[in-house]
Amino acid sequence: MKSVQEGLTEKETDLIRKEVTEQFIHLVSAINQLDAAAWSEHYSKDEFLSAIVSTDHYAARSEWVDVITSYFSTRKRQQVEPVEVRVTALTSNLALMTSEERSEMELKSGEATVFRHVFTMLWKKEPDGWKILHSHESWGNDKF
């Protein structure tokens, strides 16, 4: 059976969902380990478009990596647990992913919080695997 996206078969669509979801789980693992270097490897080096966190926009990959590295340096512990991950295959090498996570964070200052977090990401299949071209993330005080 064909899907509306670029004439992909159901099997092709399912494989894209599986591969992007697996890469996202690896990204979450890097976040939970506060490993900015491993986290940054999931973002395209050649075709990075942008990242938005809350209302802050980053057009340069290096600036985005520097900001996240700085954020991670202030945290003592972080646990992100995906609750729902949705992947839509747009073409054979492009996918849209949205997700919801339950997040716990403890800062080195002692402040701790639990919150709901969401991502929207555009992934592209590059020679070395699926990479993020664009991401947007937000969070709120509502808890799971």
PDB file of C-alpha atoms in Angstrom:
ATOM      1  CA  MET A   1       0.000   0.000   0.000  1.00  0.00           C
ATOM      2  CA  LYS A   2       1.296   3.484  -0.908  1.00  0.00           C
ATOM      3  CA  SER A   3       1.235   6.456   1.437  1.00  0.00           C
ATOM      4  CA  VAL A   4       0.640  10.042   0.346  1.00  0.00           C
ATOM      5  CA  GLN A   5       4.245  10.961   1.074  1.00  0.00           C
ATOM      6  CA  GLU A   6       6.306  10.670  -2.128  1.00  0.00           C
ATOM      7  CA  GLY A   7       4.745   7.337  -3.028  1.00  0.00           C
ATOM      8  CA  LEU A   8       6.466   5.510  -0.169  1.00  0.00           C
ATOM      9  CA  THR A   9       5.278   2.023   0.605  1.00  0.00           C
ATOM     10  CA  GLU A  10       4.000   1.159   4.052  1.00  0.00           C
ATOM     11  CA  LYS A  11       7.161  -0.901   4.604  1.00  0.00           C
ATOM     12  CA  GLU A  12       9.394   2.069   3.665  1.00  0.00           C
ATOM     13  CA  THR A  13       7.377   4.390   5.910  1.00  0.00           C
ATOM     14  CA  ASP A  14       7.617   1.943   8.825  1.00  0.00           C
ATOM     15  CA  LEU A  15      11.400   1.658   8.374  1.00  0.00           C
ATOM     16  CA  ILE A  16      11.800   5.452   8.411  1.00  0.00           C
ATOM     17  CA  ARG A  17       9.691   5.668  11.599  1.00  0.00           C
ATOM     18  CA  LYS A  18      11.816   2.971  13.222  1.00  0.00           C
ATOM     19  CA  GLU A  19      15.163   4.507  12.231  1.00  0.00           C
ATOM     20  CA  VAL A  20      14.255   8.071  13.247  1.00  0.00           C
ATOM     21  CA  THR A  21      12.759   6.888  16.543  1.00  0.00           C
ATOM     22  CA  GLU A  22      15.945   4.919  17.302  1.00  0.00           C
ATOM     23  CA  GLN A  23      18.087   7.987  16.626  1.00  0.00           C
ATOM     24  CA  PHE A  24      15.829  10.073  18.843  1.00  0.00           C
ATOM     25  CA  ILE A  25      16.225   7.548  21.678  1.00  0.00           C
ATOM     26  CA  HIS A  26      20.026   7.855  21.290  1.00  0.00           C
ATOM     27  CA  LEU A  27      19.655  11.652  21.448  1.00  0.00           C
ATOM     28  CA  VAL A  28      17.605  11.362  24.651  1.00  0.00           C
ATOM     29  CA  SER A  29      20.276   9.075  26.124  1.00  0.00           C
ATOM     30  CA  ALA A  30      22.934  11.732  25.455  1.00  0.00           C
ATOM     31  CA  ILE A  31      20.688  14.342  27.090  1.00  0.00           C
ATOM     32  CA  ASN A  32      20.210  12.132  30.156  1.00  0.00           C
ATOM     33  CA  GLN A  33      23.973  11.666  30.412  1.00  0.00           C
ATOM     34  CA  LEU A  34      24.486  15.445  30.040  1.00  0.00           C
ATOM     35  CA  ASP A  35      26.846  14.594  27.176  1.00  0.00           C
ATOM     36  CA  ALA A  36      26.782  17.641  24.907  1.00  0.00           C
ATOM     37  CA  ALA A  37      29.329  16.150  22.495  1.00  0.00           C
ATOM     38  CA  ALA A  38      27.215  13.009  21.922  1.00  0.00           C
ATOM     39  CA  TRP A  39      24.039  15.131  21.783  1.00  0.00           C
ATOM     40  CA  SER A  40      25.517  17.429  19.122  1.00  0.00           C
ATOM     41  CA  GLU A  41      26.364  14.494  16.828  1.00  0.00           C
ATOM     42  CA  HIS A  42      22.642  14.137  16.117  1.00  0.00           C
ATOM     43  CA  TYR A  43      22.524  17.583  14.471  1.00  0.00           C
ATOM     44  CA  SER A  44      23.545  17.884  10.817  1.00  0.00           C
ATOM     45  CA  LYS A  45      26.974  19.422  10.336  1.00  0.00           C
ATOM     46  CA  ASP A  46      26.392  20.316   6.681  1.00  0.00           C
ATOM     47  CA  GLU A  47      22.690  21.128   6.456  1.00  0.00           C
ATOM     48  CA  PHE A  48      21.743  22.536   9.876  1.00  0.00           C
ATOM     49  CA  LEU A  49      18.917  25.016   9.366  1.00  0.00           C
ATOM     50  CA  SER A  50      17.994  26.273  12.821  1.00  0.00           C
ATOM     51  CA  ALA A  51      16.970  25.493  16.356  1.00  0.00           C
ATOM     52  CA  ILE A  52      14.425  27.188  18.565  1.00  0.00           C
ATOM     53  CA  VAL A  53      14.255  26.733  22.304  1.00  0.00           C
ATOM     54  CA  SER A  54      11.255  28.465  23.841  1.00  0.00           C
ATOM     55  CA  THR A  55      11.390  31.725  21.824  1.00  0.00           C
ATOM     56  CA  ASP A  56      15.164  31.881  21.243  1.00  0.00           C
ATOM     57  CA  HIS A  57      16.299  31.219  17.672  1.00  0.00           C
ATOM     58  CA  TYR A  58      19.709  29.820  16.662  1.00  0.00           C
ATOM     59  CA  ALA A  59      20.685  29.934  12.984  1.00  0.00           C
ATOM     60  CA  ALA A  60      24.236  28.634  13.412  1.00  0.00           C
ATOM     61  CA  ARG A  61      24.945  25.073  14.551  1.00  0.00           C
ATOM     62  CA  SER A  62      28.013  26.200  16.533  1.00  0.00           C
ATOM     63  CA  GLU A  63      25.959  28.737  18.482  1.00  0.00           C
ATOM     64  CA  TRP A  64      23.303  26.089  19.218  1.00  0.00           C
ATOM     65  CA  VAL A  65      25.889  23.579  20.428  1.00  0.00           C
ATOM     66  CA  ASP A  66      27.528  26.249  22.629  1.00  0.00           C
ATOM     67  CA  VAL A  67      24.177  27.133  24.237  1.00  0.00           C
ATOM     68  CA  ILE A  68      23.290  23.510  25.006  1.00  0.00           C
ATOM     69  CA  THR A  69      26.801  22.822  26.306  1.00  0.00           C
ATOM     70  CA  SER A  70      26.364  25.786  28.656  1.00  0.00           C
ATOM     71  CA  TYR A  71      22.915  24.559  29.769  1.00  0.00           C
ATOM     72  CA  PHE A  72      24.271  21.068  30.478  1.00  0.00           C
ATOM     73  CA  SER A  73      27.126  22.524  32.563  1.00  0.00           C
ATOM     74  CA  THR A  74      24.607  23.992  35.044  1.00  0.00           C
ATOM     75  CA  ARG A  75      22.802  20.696  35.616  1.00  0.00           C
ATOM     76  CA  LYS A  76      23.569  18.088  38.221  1.00  0.00           C
ATOM     77  CA  ARG A  77      21.111  15.551  36.842  1.00  0.00           C
ATOM     78  CA  GLN A  78      18.536  15.261  34.123  1.00  0.00           C
ATOM     79  CA  GLN A  79      16.091  12.541  33.165  1.00  0.00           C
ATOM     80  CA  VAL A  80      14.019  12.824  29.992  1.00  0.00           C
ATOM     81  CA  GLU A  81      11.473  10.050  29.419  1.00  0.00           C
ATOM     82  CA  PRO A  82       9.684   9.998  26.061  1.00  0.00           C
ATOM     83  CA  VAL A  83       5.948   9.487  26.524  1.00  0.00           C
ATOM     84  CA  GLU A  84       4.965   9.679  22.871  1.00  0.00           C
ATOM     85  CA  VAL A  85       7.051   9.889  19.691  1.00  0.00           C
ATOM     86  CA  ARG A  86       5.384  10.483  16.320  1.00  0.00           C
ATOM     87  CA  VAL A  87       7.329  10.233  13.063  1.00  0.00           C
ATOM     88  CA  THR A  88       5.910  11.156   9.665  1.00  0.00           C
ATOM     89  CA  ALA A  89       7.945  10.150   6.613  1.00  0.00           C
ATOM     90  CA  LEU A  90       7.818  13.103   4.215  1.00  0.00           C
ATOM     91  CA  THR A  91      10.139  11.634   1.575  1.00  0.00           C
ATOM     92  CA  SER A  92      12.567   8.722   1.486  1.00  0.00           C
ATOM     93  CA  ASN A  93      15.179  10.884   3.240  1.00  0.00           C
ATOM     94  CA  LEU A  94      13.151  13.473   5.170  1.00  0.00           C
ATOM     95  CA  ALA A  95      10.967  12.983   8.252  1.00  0.00           C
ATOM     96  CA  LEU A  96       9.018  15.137  10.684  1.00  0.00           C
ATOM     97  CA  MET A  97       9.092  14.042  14.315  1.00  0.00           C
ATOM     98  CA  THR A  98       7.085  15.369  17.239  1.00  0.00           C
ATOM     99  CA  SER A  99       7.340  14.094  20.771  1.00  0.00           C
ATOM    100  CA  GLU A 100       6.239  14.591  24.335  1.00  0.00           C
ATOM    101  CA  GLU A 101       8.470  13.851  27.308  1.00  0.00           C
ATOM    102  CA  ARG A 102       8.322  13.791  31.069  1.00  0.00           C
ATOM    103  CA  SER A 103      11.436  15.618  32.269  1.00  0.00           C
ATOM    104  CA  GLU A 104      13.127  15.931  35.626  1.00  0.00           C
ATOM    105  CA  MET A 105      16.018  18.289  36.151  1.00  0.00           C
ATOM    106  CA  GLU A 106      18.221  19.104  39.110  1.00  0.00           C
ATOM    107  CA  LEU A 107      20.545  22.074  38.809  1.00  0.00           C
ATOM    108  CA  LYS A 108      23.903  22.281  40.534  1.00  0.00           C
ATOM    109  CA  SER A 109      22.366  25.120  42.583  1.00  0.00           C
ATOM    110  CA  GLY A 110      20.015  22.554  44.153  1.00  0.00           C
ATOM    111  CA  GLU A 111      16.874  23.689  42.360  1.00  0.00           C
ATOM    112  CA  ALA A 112      14.848  20.765  41.011  1.00  0.00           C
ATOM    113  CA  THR A 113      11.815  20.593  38.764  1.00  0.00           C
ATOM    114  CA  VAL A 114       9.572  18.152  36.924  1.00  0.00           C
ATOM    115  CA  PHE A 115       7.898  19.335  33.743  1.00  0.00           C
ATOM    116  CA  ARG A 116       6.335  18.401  30.444  1.00  0.00           C
ATOM    117  CA  HIS A 117       8.630  18.869  27.434  1.00  0.00           C
ATOM    118  CA  VAL A 118       7.931  18.688  23.684  1.00  0.00           C
ATOM    119  CA  PHE A 119      10.071  18.528  20.542  1.00  0.00           C
ATOM    120  CA  THR A 120       9.381  19.152  16.871  1.00  0.00           C
ATOM    121  CA  MET A 121      12.271  18.029  14.657  1.00  0.00           C
ATOM    122  CA  LEU A 122      12.991  17.786  10.965  1.00  0.00           C
ATOM    123  CA  TRP A 123      15.319  14.836  10.269  1.00  0.00           C
ATOM    124  CA  LYS A 124      17.249  14.091   7.073  1.00  0.00           C
ATOM    125  CA  LYS A 125      18.937  10.849   6.122  1.00  0.00           C
ATOM    126  CA  GLU A 126      22.561  11.710   5.427  1.00  0.00           C
ATOM    127  CA  PRO A 127      25.384   9.340   4.412  1.00  0.00           C
ATOM    128  CA  ASP A 128      26.143   8.633   8.094  1.00  0.00           C
ATOM    129  CA  GLY A 129      22.519   8.288   9.212  1.00  0.00           C
ATOM    130  CA  TRP A 130      19.526  10.374  10.233  1.00  0.00           C
ATOM    131  CA  LYS A 131      20.467  13.898  11.403  1.00  0.00           C
ATOM    132  CA  ILE A 132      18.431  16.834  12.672  1.00  0.00           C
ATOM    133  CA  LEU A 133      18.124  19.826  10.342  1.00  0.00           C
ATOM    134  CA  HIS A 134      15.769  21.844  12.545  1.00  0.00           C
ATOM    135  CA  SER A 135      14.459  21.464  16.072  1.00  0.00           C
ATOM    136  CA  HIS A 136      12.039  23.327  18.275  1.00  0.00           C
ATOM    137  CA  GLU A 137      11.470  22.565  21.925  1.00  0.00           C
ATOM    138  CA  SER A 138       9.172  23.926  24.579  1.00  0.00           C
ATOM    139  CA  TRP A 139       8.138  23.014  28.084  1.00  0.00           C
ATOM    140  CA  GLY A 140       5.537  23.858  30.641  1.00  0.00           C
ATOM    141  CA  ASN A 141       4.809  23.435  34.298  1.00  0.00           C
ATOM    142  CA  ASP A 142       2.108  20.872  33.642  1.00  0.00           C
ATOM    143  CA  LYS A 143       3.216  17.458  34.826  1.00  0.00           C
ATOM    144  CA  PHE A 144       2.546  13.999  33.535  1.00  0.00           C
TER     145      PHE A 144
END
